[in-house]
């Protein structure tokens, strides 16, 4: 179980396309759907679905898109480059600390140096926590400072022809824009000024060109991070949700964010570049909008404890609210605290339904009669009752018993509701005095002690589990999330499994973004010539080389290993929904339950079989021949006797009402009632017996010497367990009314019975001999049944465990295949089928549970049946004949394989034949042979397909049929694997680490407004992405998915000579125009224009030199 997936940066691009396909909410616009862009509508519905935040598209454009680079107009959106630039915000933020921003640059390096950038310092308290330090260092896979230096060198080289730091001026910024074909930004003078101001420069007006700041590594780090200092890296190690991280007060902010101290200490801002202190204060961390009322919005822990909407931000564009979403019922993205609590509620409801609701509707009739219409009406009524009971009760059950498990709410009221629900739904129905019976719901049942004890144990275990979770919820209300997160003891006791996974996904986002940067940086370094500084084209070339390369994904054992060591969540960030976990646990439980039930069934069946055919009688019957007569017809006895004073002793002397046909035939032969001396022919008083033999008593007769089968009797005296009856003996009423049923060696010595046996016709003797022979041949021995049952149960256990252990790897493989493009997403038309009818995911849990039970059931029955046929004497010879044929066929197939291997090796090379005559002769010979052989191939194929279908009945995680098989128009015979994938993709659309990080950034934008992630900072980060990952620029150049990637990458390969030649040509043309104008103007003006032309000519010459330098480097 494995697959080949792309490697390195190519895999990263596929995953970025995948998250774009997940986030996009409409696919009606083909161009918009395939260009991997995210618009205001997408962000609006993501925030609504993930966090319950009500925000308009206008607010999204003004507050979120405008700062992250998308713009404010109606058609603006985030393209994939801007998405990557946003994803890098936390990574870039950790380049610097507030202390580094405020420190003198001379402590680290001077203006001319390209030295290392300070890395964010760890909290001393956190460093003492070995686990947190390990998690943080675990993701330090990339030297971000080294990447920063090389990216800056590439930007400068592409823009100016030299990698050396230069003064940051408007002209330099425009050259950088031109180098990356961002022509629309070249003319945006306001943006250029803001970008220089973000570096601490003085280009705050159109009259100032900047140049006071040297554009070196430190300056580059400042412009990349100056507007994102409000991001707190410490949240990445907290056991809290993104919403809490965004809107709860920071640990030591006291209602204000600690990063604001950098704004309020103007005399501590870096002054090394010689700019004015007030300007540094204004520009170091970005410009704050005049109407930014959203800055530093915080929400108290209990603010979301109500049922209405909560205002989370009051902006100049209107209020933004969070609505109550019944998070405890959210199984799409698992907005609960503890997964074990969720799973226990699932199983509790299943037990509750089976115990109190199952078949309740069947007790009520809607019509009388046996007609088909009445049956249809009754069926509709029954299933309507089931629907109403499960829907209404299920919502109430999950809401109240899951109360206290909400990831947002913190309230003692929720705990009280949860505790009360435990008593109402679990404990009270178990108390005998409180049991009741109603038409729809009943708690009073007449069932066996075993079933009653079973449910008692189940509900006591559930009640204990629920009370434990409510206790932890009550304690959790007493402490803030921050306090719990910082305490080892509290976090281990009170932090639920889902909350732990939230923290792991923060780590996964760090790991994946760092890996993405590392993969991109490797392409800049791979096969890099010594001394080369321009790696832009080299990276594109290397990207083309690796685009077709693959590597094997983790195998079956690797997936389970990554699950146990937490790499699955901390590295890959794969979210397994609670409903899937509930289904997988149910597979284990079903395996155990089915084995127990079938073991009990087989044991009872074998005991019943043995007692019927070979066992001892539990009912003791006896009679005295002196009290019997032998009726006859013309002197011939029909094969039975009639007796009085027949003694039936024992509590197991069960009888059943006699059939009317038997009663009519034997009524006149039943002895008279000794008490009334009357004939008894009443069907209510006469009973028949099966497989009970009465022993003859008397002198010199031992137990078992002679027995007669009891046919029909009526009891006229009863004392404790002893019955006195008048009976007809000697006929088996169940086997064709077979007479002469007398057994024992002494029967010939008893005159009455001997006379009856002597009158037996010859055909009865022959039939009896035949019946005895068949009984000895057909009836299997006990060991045969036991063998079949044991083999069937063992295979059932293996099937159940196999389904369980393969579900997690299969689910992970499906997610990884989508992420790396093996299963199409962004440009695949087939991906659209996963985006509709998402309500179908409600099938998943039931399919996993009952499908597993069905697979185990079928496996046990089929394997037990086949095992029995193998050892049963009747079928053994037939099967041995088949096995002999199969051995012969297999032997010839082995010979064929040897011949084919020899012929193939000596005569074929790929699709071509070395010796055509050999191929022709051998081909015809083998084809003629296979006309007979393929009969067995067909049989084997059918058997294998049936076995596969048997095993895949519960495997909704993986399609059994190919994509084009089993589909007839809009009808899909096996739609459930598609539904399962819908559930996985729905969880991915909310929980993928990249999407979670984007969502967190959206929340920070809502909280801080223009104080966080400004347009100028986002453009600087966009340039960083352009230089580090130039292959991503195709998503800004073209939307045509049919354009070959090679042509796009060729287009992206920046040719500085061509670009600057165009600039030179434009300038030369302007010079010619000026000189021509000179001739028309007077002599005085002529001198002035000549001076300007000379200046432009000099500038063009300088560009020509730069072109020469670039061309020379490219040739080298």
PDB file of N, CA, C and O in Angstrom, residues 187-247:
ATOM      1  N   UNK A 187       3.917  52.653 -11.489  1.00  0.00           N
ATOM      2  CA  UNK A 187       3.343  54.002 -11.486  1.00  0.00           C
ATOM      3  C   UNK A 187       2.649  54.358 -10.185  1.00  0.00           C
ATOM      4  O   UNK A 187       2.148  55.473 -10.056  1.00  0.00           O
ATOM      5  N   UNK A 188       2.581  53.424  -9.233  1.00  0.00           N
ATOM      6  CA  UNK A 188       1.903  53.701  -7.962  1.00  0.00           C
ATOM      7  C   UNK A 188       2.884  54.376  -7.013  1.00  0.00           C
ATOM      8  O   UNK A 188       3.548  53.734  -6.201  1.00  0.00           O
ATOM      9  N   UNK A 189       2.984  55.694  -7.132  1.00  0.00           N
ATOM     10  CA  UNK A 189       3.992  56.433  -6.366  1.00  0.00           C
ATOM     11  C   UNK A 189       3.697  56.397  -4.875  1.00  0.00           C
ATOM     12  O   UNK A 189       4.611  56.364  -4.052  1.00  0.00           O
ATOM     13  N   UNK A 190       2.406  56.381  -4.497  1.00  0.00           N
ATOM     14  CA  UNK A 190       2.046  56.328  -3.076  1.00  0.00           C
ATOM     15  C   UNK A 190       2.515  55.017  -2.440  1.00  0.00           C
ATOM     16  O   UNK A 190       3.070  55.009  -1.341  1.00  0.00           O
ATOM     17  N   UNK A 191       2.314  53.927  -3.161  1.00  0.00           N
ATOM     18  CA  UNK A 191       2.766  52.631  -2.653  1.00  0.00           C
ATOM     19  C   UNK A 191       4.278  52.591  -2.539  1.00  0.00           C
ATOM     20  O   UNK A 191       4.827  52.098  -1.542  1.00  0.00           O
ATOM     21  N   UNK A 192       4.984  53.132  -3.539  1.00  0.00           N
ATOM     22  CA  UNK A 192       6.446  53.147  -3.492  1.00  0.00           C
ATOM     23  C   UNK A 192       6.930  53.919  -2.281  1.00  0.00           C
ATOM     24  O   UNK A 192       7.862  53.503  -1.573  1.00  0.00           O
ATOM     25  N   UNK A 193       6.303  55.052  -1.990  1.00  0.00           N
ATOM     26  CA  UNK A 193       6.687  55.853  -0.822  1.00  0.00           C
ATOM     27  C   UNK A 193       6.442  55.085   0.473  1.00  0.00           C
ATOM     28  O   UNK A 193       7.278  55.108   1.392  1.00  0.00           O
ATOM     29  N   UNK A 194       5.302  54.415   0.563  1.00  0.00           N
ATOM     30  CA  UNK A 194       5.008  53.634   1.774  1.00  0.00           C
ATOM     31  C   UNK A 194       6.003  52.492   1.950  1.00  0.00           C
ATOM     32  O   UNK A 194       6.379  52.160   3.074  1.00  0.00           O
ATOM     33  N   UNK A 195       6.425  51.894   0.848  1.00  0.00           N
ATOM     34  CA  UNK A 195       7.383  50.800   0.941  1.00  0.00           C
ATOM     35  C   UNK A 195       8.734  51.286   1.447  1.00  0.00           C
ATOM     36  O   UNK A 195       9.404  50.594   2.226  1.00  0.00           O
ATOM     37  N   UNK A 196       9.144  52.459   1.026  1.00  0.00           N
ATOM     38  CA  UNK A 196      10.404  53.022   1.531  1.00  0.00           C
ATOM     39  C   UNK A 196      10.243  53.436   2.982  1.00  0.00           C
ATOM     40  O   UNK A 196      11.135  53.230   3.820  1.00  0.00           O
ATOM     41  N   UNK A 197       9.073  53.977   3.320  1.00  0.00           N
ATOM     42  CA  UNK A 197       8.822  54.380   4.700  1.00  0.00           C
ATOM     43  C   UNK A 197       8.841  53.180   5.639  1.00  0.00           C
ATOM     44  O   UNK A 197       9.245  53.280   6.798  1.00  0.00           O
ATOM     45  N   UNK A 198       8.388  52.018   5.152  1.00  0.00           N
ATOM     46  CA  UNK A 198       8.400  50.823   5.988  1.00  0.00           C
ATOM     47  C   UNK A 198       9.806  50.424   6.379  1.00  0.00           C
ATOM     48  O   UNK A 198      10.025  49.766   7.395  1.00  0.00           O
ATOM     49  N   UNK A 199      10.802  50.843   5.572  1.00  0.00           N
ATOM     50  CA  UNK A 199      12.201  50.552   5.886  1.00  0.00           C
ATOM     51  C   UNK A 199      12.812  51.601   6.790  1.00  0.00           C
ATOM     52  O   UNK A 199      14.003  51.498   7.137  1.00  0.00           O
ATOM     53  N   UNK A 200      12.023  52.606   7.160  1.00  0.00           N
ATOM     54  CA  UNK A 200      12.568  53.682   7.981  1.00  0.00           C
ATOM     55  C   UNK A 200      13.156  54.783   7.134  1.00  0.00           C
ATOM     56  O   UNK A 200      13.889  55.629   7.624  1.00  0.00           O
ATOM     57  N   UNK A 201      12.846  54.783   5.794  1.00  0.00           N
ATOM     58  CA  UNK A 201      13.361  55.794   4.894  1.00  0.00           C
ATOM     59  C   UNK A 201      12.543  57.064   4.956  1.00  0.00           C
ATOM     60  O   UNK A 201      11.589  57.193   5.727  1.00  0.00           O
ATOM     61  N   UNK A 202      12.915  58.055   4.097  1.00  0.00           N
ATOM     62  CA  UNK A 202      12.287  59.373   4.169  1.00  0.00           C
ATOM     63  C   UNK A 202      11.444  59.686   2.940  1.00  0.00           C
ATOM     64  O   UNK A 202      11.138  60.839   2.683  1.00  0.00           O
ATOM     65  N   UNK A 203      11.065  58.675   2.158  1.00  0.00           N
ATOM     66  CA  UNK A 203      10.261  58.932   0.957  1.00  0.00           C
ATOM     67  C   UNK A 203       8.791  58.984   1.329  1.00  0.00           C
ATOM     68  O   UNK A 203       8.015  58.115   0.992  1.00  0.00           O
ATOM     69  N   UNK A 204       8.425  60.022   2.077  1.00  0.00           N
ATOM     70  CA  UNK A 204       7.046  60.140   2.547  1.00  0.00           C
ATOM     71  C   UNK A 204       6.231  61.076   1.679  1.00  0.00           C
ATOM     72  O   UNK A 204       5.048  61.259   1.915  1.00  0.00           O
ATOM     73  N   UNK A 205       6.837  61.679   0.692  1.00  0.00           N
ATOM     74  CA  UNK A 205       6.098  62.573  -0.195  1.00  0.00           C
ATOM     75  C   UNK A 205       6.664  62.428  -1.601  1.00  0.00           C
ATOM     76  O   UNK A 205       7.721  61.835  -1.814  1.00  0.00           O
ATOM     77  N   UNK A 206       5.960  62.981  -2.555  1.00  0.00           N
ATOM     78  CA  UNK A 206       6.398  62.876  -3.938  1.00  0.00           C
ATOM     79  C   UNK A 206       7.663  63.674  -4.195  1.00  0.00           C
ATOM     80  O   UNK A 206       8.386  63.429  -5.152  1.00  0.00           O
ATOM     81  N   UNK A 207       7.942  64.642  -3.329  1.00  0.00           N
ATOM     82  CA  UNK A 207       9.122  65.481  -3.519  1.00  0.00           C
ATOM     83  C   UNK A 207      10.381  64.834  -2.967  1.00  0.00           C
ATOM     84  O   UNK A 207      11.470  65.340  -3.158  1.00  0.00           O
ATOM     85  N   UNK A 208      10.248  63.727  -2.242  1.00  0.00           N
ATOM     86  CA  UNK A 208      11.401  63.068  -1.627  1.00  0.00           C
ATOM     87  C   UNK A 208      11.635  61.739  -2.312  1.00  0.00           C
ATOM     88  O   UNK A 208      10.713  60.942  -2.448  1.00  0.00           O
ATOM     89  N   UNK A 209      12.846  61.495  -2.736  1.00  0.00           N
ATOM     90  CA  UNK A 209      13.161  60.276  -3.473  1.00  0.00           C
ATOM     91  C   UNK A 209      13.699  59.173  -2.577  1.00  0.00           C
ATOM     92  O   UNK A 209      13.943  58.070  -3.044  1.00  0.00           O
ATOM     93  N   UNK A 210      13.924  59.441  -1.290  1.00  0.00           N
ATOM     94  CA  UNK A 210      14.487  58.422  -0.405  1.00  0.00           C
ATOM     95  C   UNK A 210      15.994  58.374  -0.556  1.00  0.00           C
ATOM     96  O   UNK A 210      16.633  59.309  -1.012  1.00  0.00           O
ATOM     97  N   UNK A 211      16.552  57.242  -0.151  1.00  0.00           N
ATOM     98  CA  UNK A 211      17.990  57.078  -0.260  1.00  0.00           C
ATOM     99  C   UNK A 211      18.711  57.163   1.061  1.00  0.00           C
ATOM    100  O   UNK A 211      19.925  56.966   1.125  1.00  0.00           O
ATOM    101  N   UNK A 212      17.996  57.466   2.160  1.00  0.00           N
ATOM    102  CA  UNK A 212      18.643  57.577   3.467  1.00  0.00           C
ATOM    103  C   UNK A 212      18.909  56.214   4.091  1.00  0.00           C
ATOM    104  O   UNK A 212      19.660  56.117   5.060  1.00  0.00           O
ATOM    105  N   UNK A 213      18.298  55.161   3.553  1.00  0.00           N
ATOM    106  CA  UNK A 213      18.444  53.828   4.121  1.00  0.00           C
ATOM    107  C   UNK A 213      19.137  52.939   3.100  1.00  0.00           C
ATOM    108  O   UNK A 213      18.781  52.945   1.921  1.00  0.00           O
ATOM    109  N   UNK A 214      20.136  52.196   3.559  1.00  0.00           N
ATOM    110  CA  UNK A 214      20.814  51.259   2.695  1.00  0.00           C
ATOM    111  C   UNK A 214      20.014  49.964   2.625  1.00  0.00           C
ATOM    112  O   UNK A 214      19.655  49.382   3.649  1.00  0.00           O
ATOM    113  N   UNK A 215      19.726  49.528   1.416  1.00  0.00           N
ATOM    114  CA  UNK A 215      18.893  48.337   1.221  1.00  0.00           C
ATOM    115  C   UNK A 215      19.764  47.090   1.364  1.00  0.00           C
ATOM    116  O   UNK A 215      20.182  46.467   0.396  1.00  0.00           O
ATOM    117  N   UNK A 216      20.050  46.744   2.619  1.00  0.00           N
ATOM    118  CA  UNK A 216      20.839  45.546   2.910  1.00  0.00           C
ATOM    119  C   UNK A 216      19.941  44.509   3.596  1.00  0.00           C
ATOM    120  O   UNK A 216      18.729  44.654   3.644  1.00  0.00           O
ATOM    121  N   UNK A 217      20.561  43.472   4.118  1.00  0.00           N
ATOM    122  CA  UNK A 217      19.775  42.377   4.694  1.00  0.00           C
ATOM    123  C   UNK A 217      18.918  42.848   5.855  1.00  0.00           C
ATOM    124  O   UNK A 217      17.758  42.438   6.011  1.00  0.00           O
ATOM    125  N   UNK A 218      19.484  43.700   6.697  1.00  0.00           N
ATOM    126  CA  UNK A 218      18.717  44.171   7.849  1.00  0.00           C
ATOM    127  C   UNK A 218      17.518  45.004   7.413  1.00  0.00           C
ATOM    128  O   UNK A 218      16.408  44.836   7.930  1.00  0.00           O
ATOM    129  N   UNK A 219      17.739  45.855   6.438  1.00  0.00           N
ATOM    130  CA  UNK A 219      16.625  46.655   5.931  1.00  0.00           C
ATOM    131  C   UNK A 219      15.572  45.763   5.291  1.00  0.00           C
ATOM    132  O   UNK A 219      14.362  45.977   5.469  1.00  0.00           O
ATOM    133  N   UNK A 220      16.031  44.772   4.567  1.00  0.00           N
ATOM    134  CA  UNK A 220      15.094  43.834   3.933  1.00  0.00           C
ATOM    135  C   UNK A 220      14.260  43.113   4.987  1.00  0.00           C
ATOM    136  O   UNK A 220      13.054  42.941   4.834  1.00  0.00           O
ATOM    137  N   UNK A 221      14.912  42.710   6.077  1.00  0.00           N
ATOM    138  CA  UNK A 221      14.175  42.054   7.154  1.00  0.00           C
ATOM    139  C   UNK A 221      13.158  43.007   7.773  1.00  0.00           C
ATOM    140  O   UNK A 221      12.044  42.608   8.126  1.00  0.00           O
ATOM    141  N   UNK A 222      13.535  44.296   7.880  1.00  0.00           N
ATOM    142  CA  UNK A 222      12.626  45.259   8.481  1.00  0.00           C
ATOM    143  C   UNK A 222      11.394  45.478   7.620  1.00  0.00           C
ATOM    144  O   UNK A 222      10.262  45.481   8.114  1.00  0.00           O
ATOM    145  N   UNK A 223      11.586  45.623   6.308  1.00  0.00           N
ATOM    146  CA  UNK A 223      10.432  45.881   5.442  1.00  0.00           C
ATOM    147  C   UNK A 223       9.529  44.655   5.358  1.00  0.00           C
ATOM    148  O   UNK A 223       8.314  44.782   5.138  1.00  0.00           O
ATOM    149  N   UNK A 224      10.109  43.473   5.539  1.00  0.00           N
ATOM    150  CA  UNK A 224       9.290  42.261   5.502  1.00  0.00           C
ATOM    151  C   UNK A 224       8.481  42.068   6.765  1.00  0.00           C
ATOM    152  O   UNK A 224       7.460  41.368   6.757  1.00  0.00           O
ATOM    153  N   UNK A 225       8.918  42.681   7.863  1.00  0.00           N
ATOM    154  CA  UNK A 225       8.291  42.399   9.161  1.00  0.00           C
ATOM    155  C   UNK A 225       7.739  43.610   9.873  1.00  0.00           C
ATOM    156  O   UNK A 225       7.072  43.447  10.900  1.00  0.00           O
ATOM    157  N   UNK A 226       7.981  44.791   9.386  1.00  0.00           N
ATOM    158  CA  UNK A 226       7.608  45.980  10.156  1.00  0.00           C
ATOM    159  C   UNK A 226       6.108  46.080  10.400  1.00  0.00           C
ATOM    160  O   UNK A 226       5.673  46.641  11.406  1.00  0.00           O
ATOM    161  N   UNK A 227       5.292  45.529   9.497  1.00  0.00           N
ATOM    162  CA  UNK A 227       3.837  45.646   9.647  1.00  0.00           C
ATOM    163  C   UNK A 227       3.206  44.421  10.285  1.00  0.00           C
ATOM    164  O   UNK A 227       1.978  44.356  10.422  1.00  0.00           O
ATOM    165  N   UNK A 228       4.005  43.443  10.684  1.00  0.00           N
ATOM    166  CA  UNK A 228       3.436  42.209  11.238  1.00  0.00           C
ATOM    167  C   UNK A 228       3.942  41.950  12.648  1.00  0.00           C
ATOM    168  O   UNK A 228       3.881  40.822  13.135  1.00  0.00           O
ATOM    169  N   UNK A 229       4.428  42.980  13.318  1.00  0.00           N
ATOM    170  CA  UNK A 229       4.966  42.794  14.661  1.00  0.00           C
ATOM    171  C   UNK A 229       3.885  42.478  15.680  1.00  0.00           C
ATOM    172  O   UNK A 229       4.182  42.033  16.791  1.00  0.00           O
ATOM    173  N   UNK A 230       2.623  42.681  15.320  1.00  0.00           N
ATOM    174  CA  UNK A 230       1.536  42.328  16.230  1.00  0.00           C
ATOM    175  C   UNK A 230       1.259  40.826  16.254  1.00  0.00           C
ATOM    176  O   UNK A 230       0.459  40.355  17.057  1.00  0.00           O
ATOM    177  N   UNK A 231       1.885  40.105  15.364  1.00  0.00           N
ATOM    178  CA  UNK A 231       1.784  38.642  15.418  1.00  0.00           C
ATOM    179  C   UNK A 231       2.658  38.145  16.569  1.00  0.00           C
ATOM    180  O   UNK A 231       3.844  38.465  16.659  1.00  0.00           O
ATOM    181  N   UNK A 232       2.056  37.353  17.449  1.00  0.00           N
ATOM    182  CA  UNK A 232       2.753  36.846  18.628  1.00  0.00           C
ATOM    183  C   UNK A 232       3.195  35.405  18.381  1.00  0.00           C
ATOM    184  O   UNK A 232       2.365  34.491  18.358  1.00  0.00           O
ATOM    185  N   UNK A 233       4.487  35.143  18.178  1.00  0.00           N
ATOM    186  CA  UNK A 233       4.938  33.761  17.902  1.00  0.00           C
ATOM    187  C   UNK A 233       4.669  32.780  19.031  1.00  0.00           C
ATOM    188  O   UNK A 233       4.637  31.577  18.794  1.00  0.00           O
ATOM    189  N   UNK A 234       4.462  33.274  20.235  1.00  0.00           N
ATOM    190  CA  UNK A 234       4.267  32.347  21.360  1.00  0.00           C
ATOM    191  C   UNK A 234       2.961  31.572  21.247  1.00  0.00           C
ATOM    192  O   UNK A 234       2.812  30.518  21.874  1.00  0.00           O
ATOM    193  N   UNK A 235       1.998  32.064  20.437  1.00  0.00           N
ATOM    194  CA  UNK A 235       0.724  31.349  20.317  1.00  0.00           C
ATOM    195  C   UNK A 235       0.908  29.983  19.654  1.00  0.00           C
ATOM    196  O   UNK A 235       0.053  29.110  19.793  1.00  0.00           O
ATOM    197  N   UNK A 236       2.023  29.818  18.968  1.00  0.00           N
ATOM    198  CA  UNK A 236       2.235  28.560  18.246  1.00  0.00           C
ATOM    199  C   UNK A 236       2.479  27.392  19.182  1.00  0.00           C
ATOM    200  O   UNK A 236       2.395  26.240  18.754  1.00  0.00           O
ATOM    201  N   UNK A 237       2.787  27.662  20.445  1.00  0.00           N
ATOM    202  CA  UNK A 237       3.022  26.589  21.413  1.00  0.00           C
ATOM    203  C   UNK A 237       1.935  26.519  22.474  1.00  0.00           C
ATOM    204  O   UNK A 237       2.101  25.832  23.480  1.00  0.00           O
ATOM    205  N   UNK A 238       0.824  27.204  22.260  1.00  0.00           N
ATOM    206  CA  UNK A 238      -0.261  27.179  23.239  1.00  0.00           C
ATOM    207  C   UNK A 238      -1.310  26.142  22.864  1.00  0.00           C
ATOM    208  O   UNK A 238      -1.573  25.909  21.699  1.00  0.00           O
ATOM    209  N   UNK A 239      -1.925  25.567  23.877  1.00  0.00           N
ATOM    210  CA  UNK A 239      -3.034  24.637  23.677  1.00  0.00           C
ATOM    211  C   UNK A 239      -4.331  25.427  23.579  1.00  0.00           C
ATOM    212  O   UNK A 239      -5.228  25.304  24.412  1.00  0.00           O
ATOM    213  N   UNK A 240      -4.424  26.242  22.555  1.00  0.00           N
ATOM    214  CA  UNK A 240      -5.600  27.098  22.367  1.00  0.00           C
ATOM    215  C   UNK A 240      -5.981  27.094  20.894  1.00  0.00           C
ATOM    216  O   UNK A 240      -5.175  26.759  20.017  1.00  0.00           O
ATOM    217  N   UNK A 241      -7.200  27.512  20.630  1.00  0.00           N
ATOM    218  CA  UNK A 241      -7.662  27.594  19.250  1.00  0.00           C
ATOM    219  C   UNK A 241      -7.196  28.904  18.619  1.00  0.00           C
ATOM    220  O   UNK A 241      -6.779  29.842  19.315  1.00  0.00           O
ATOM    221  N   UNK A 242      -7.263  28.981  17.304  1.00  0.00           N
ATOM    222  CA  UNK A 242      -6.873  30.202  16.600  1.00  0.00           C
ATOM    223  C   UNK A 242      -7.730  31.388  17.021  1.00  0.00           C
ATOM    224  O   UNK A 242      -7.243  32.519  17.116  1.00  0.00           O
ATOM    225  N   UNK A 243      -9.011  31.140  17.253  1.00  0.00           N
ATOM    226  CA  UNK A 243      -9.897  32.233  17.645  1.00  0.00           C
ATOM    227  C   UNK A 243      -9.469  32.809  18.997  1.00  0.00           C
ATOM    228  O   UNK A 243      -9.426  34.024  19.180  1.00  0.00           O
ATOM    229  N   UNK A 244      -9.153  31.932  19.932  1.00  0.00           N
ATOM    230  CA  UNK A 244      -8.689  32.394  21.243  1.00  0.00           C
ATOM    231  C   UNK A 244      -7.360  33.118  21.094  1.00  0.00           C
ATOM    232  O   UNK A 244      -7.131  34.163  21.718  1.00  0.00           O
ATOM    233  N   UNK A 245      -6.461  32.582  20.263  1.00  0.00           N
ATOM    234  CA  UNK A 245      -5.169  33.229  20.057  1.00  0.00           C
ATOM    235  C   UNK A 245      -5.331  34.634  19.496  1.00  0.00           C
ATOM    236  O   UNK A 245      -4.576  35.549  19.854  1.00  0.00           O
ATOM    237  N   UNK A 246      -6.306  34.818  18.623  1.00  0.00           N
ATOM    238  CA  UNK A 246      -6.472  36.112  17.967  1.00  0.00           C
ATOM    239  C   UNK A 246      -7.146  37.141  18.862  1.00  0.00           C
ATOM    240  O   UNK A 246      -6.725  38.298  18.913  1.00  0.00           O
ATOM    241  N   UNK A 247      -8.188  36.731  19.599  1.00  0.00           N
ATOM    242  CA  UNK A 247      -9.024  37.722  20.279  1.00  0.00           C
ATOM    243  C   UNK A 247      -8.883  37.752  21.795  1.00  0.00           C
ATOM    244  O   UNK A 247      -9.411  38.650  22.434  1.00  0.00           O
TER     245      UNK A 247
END
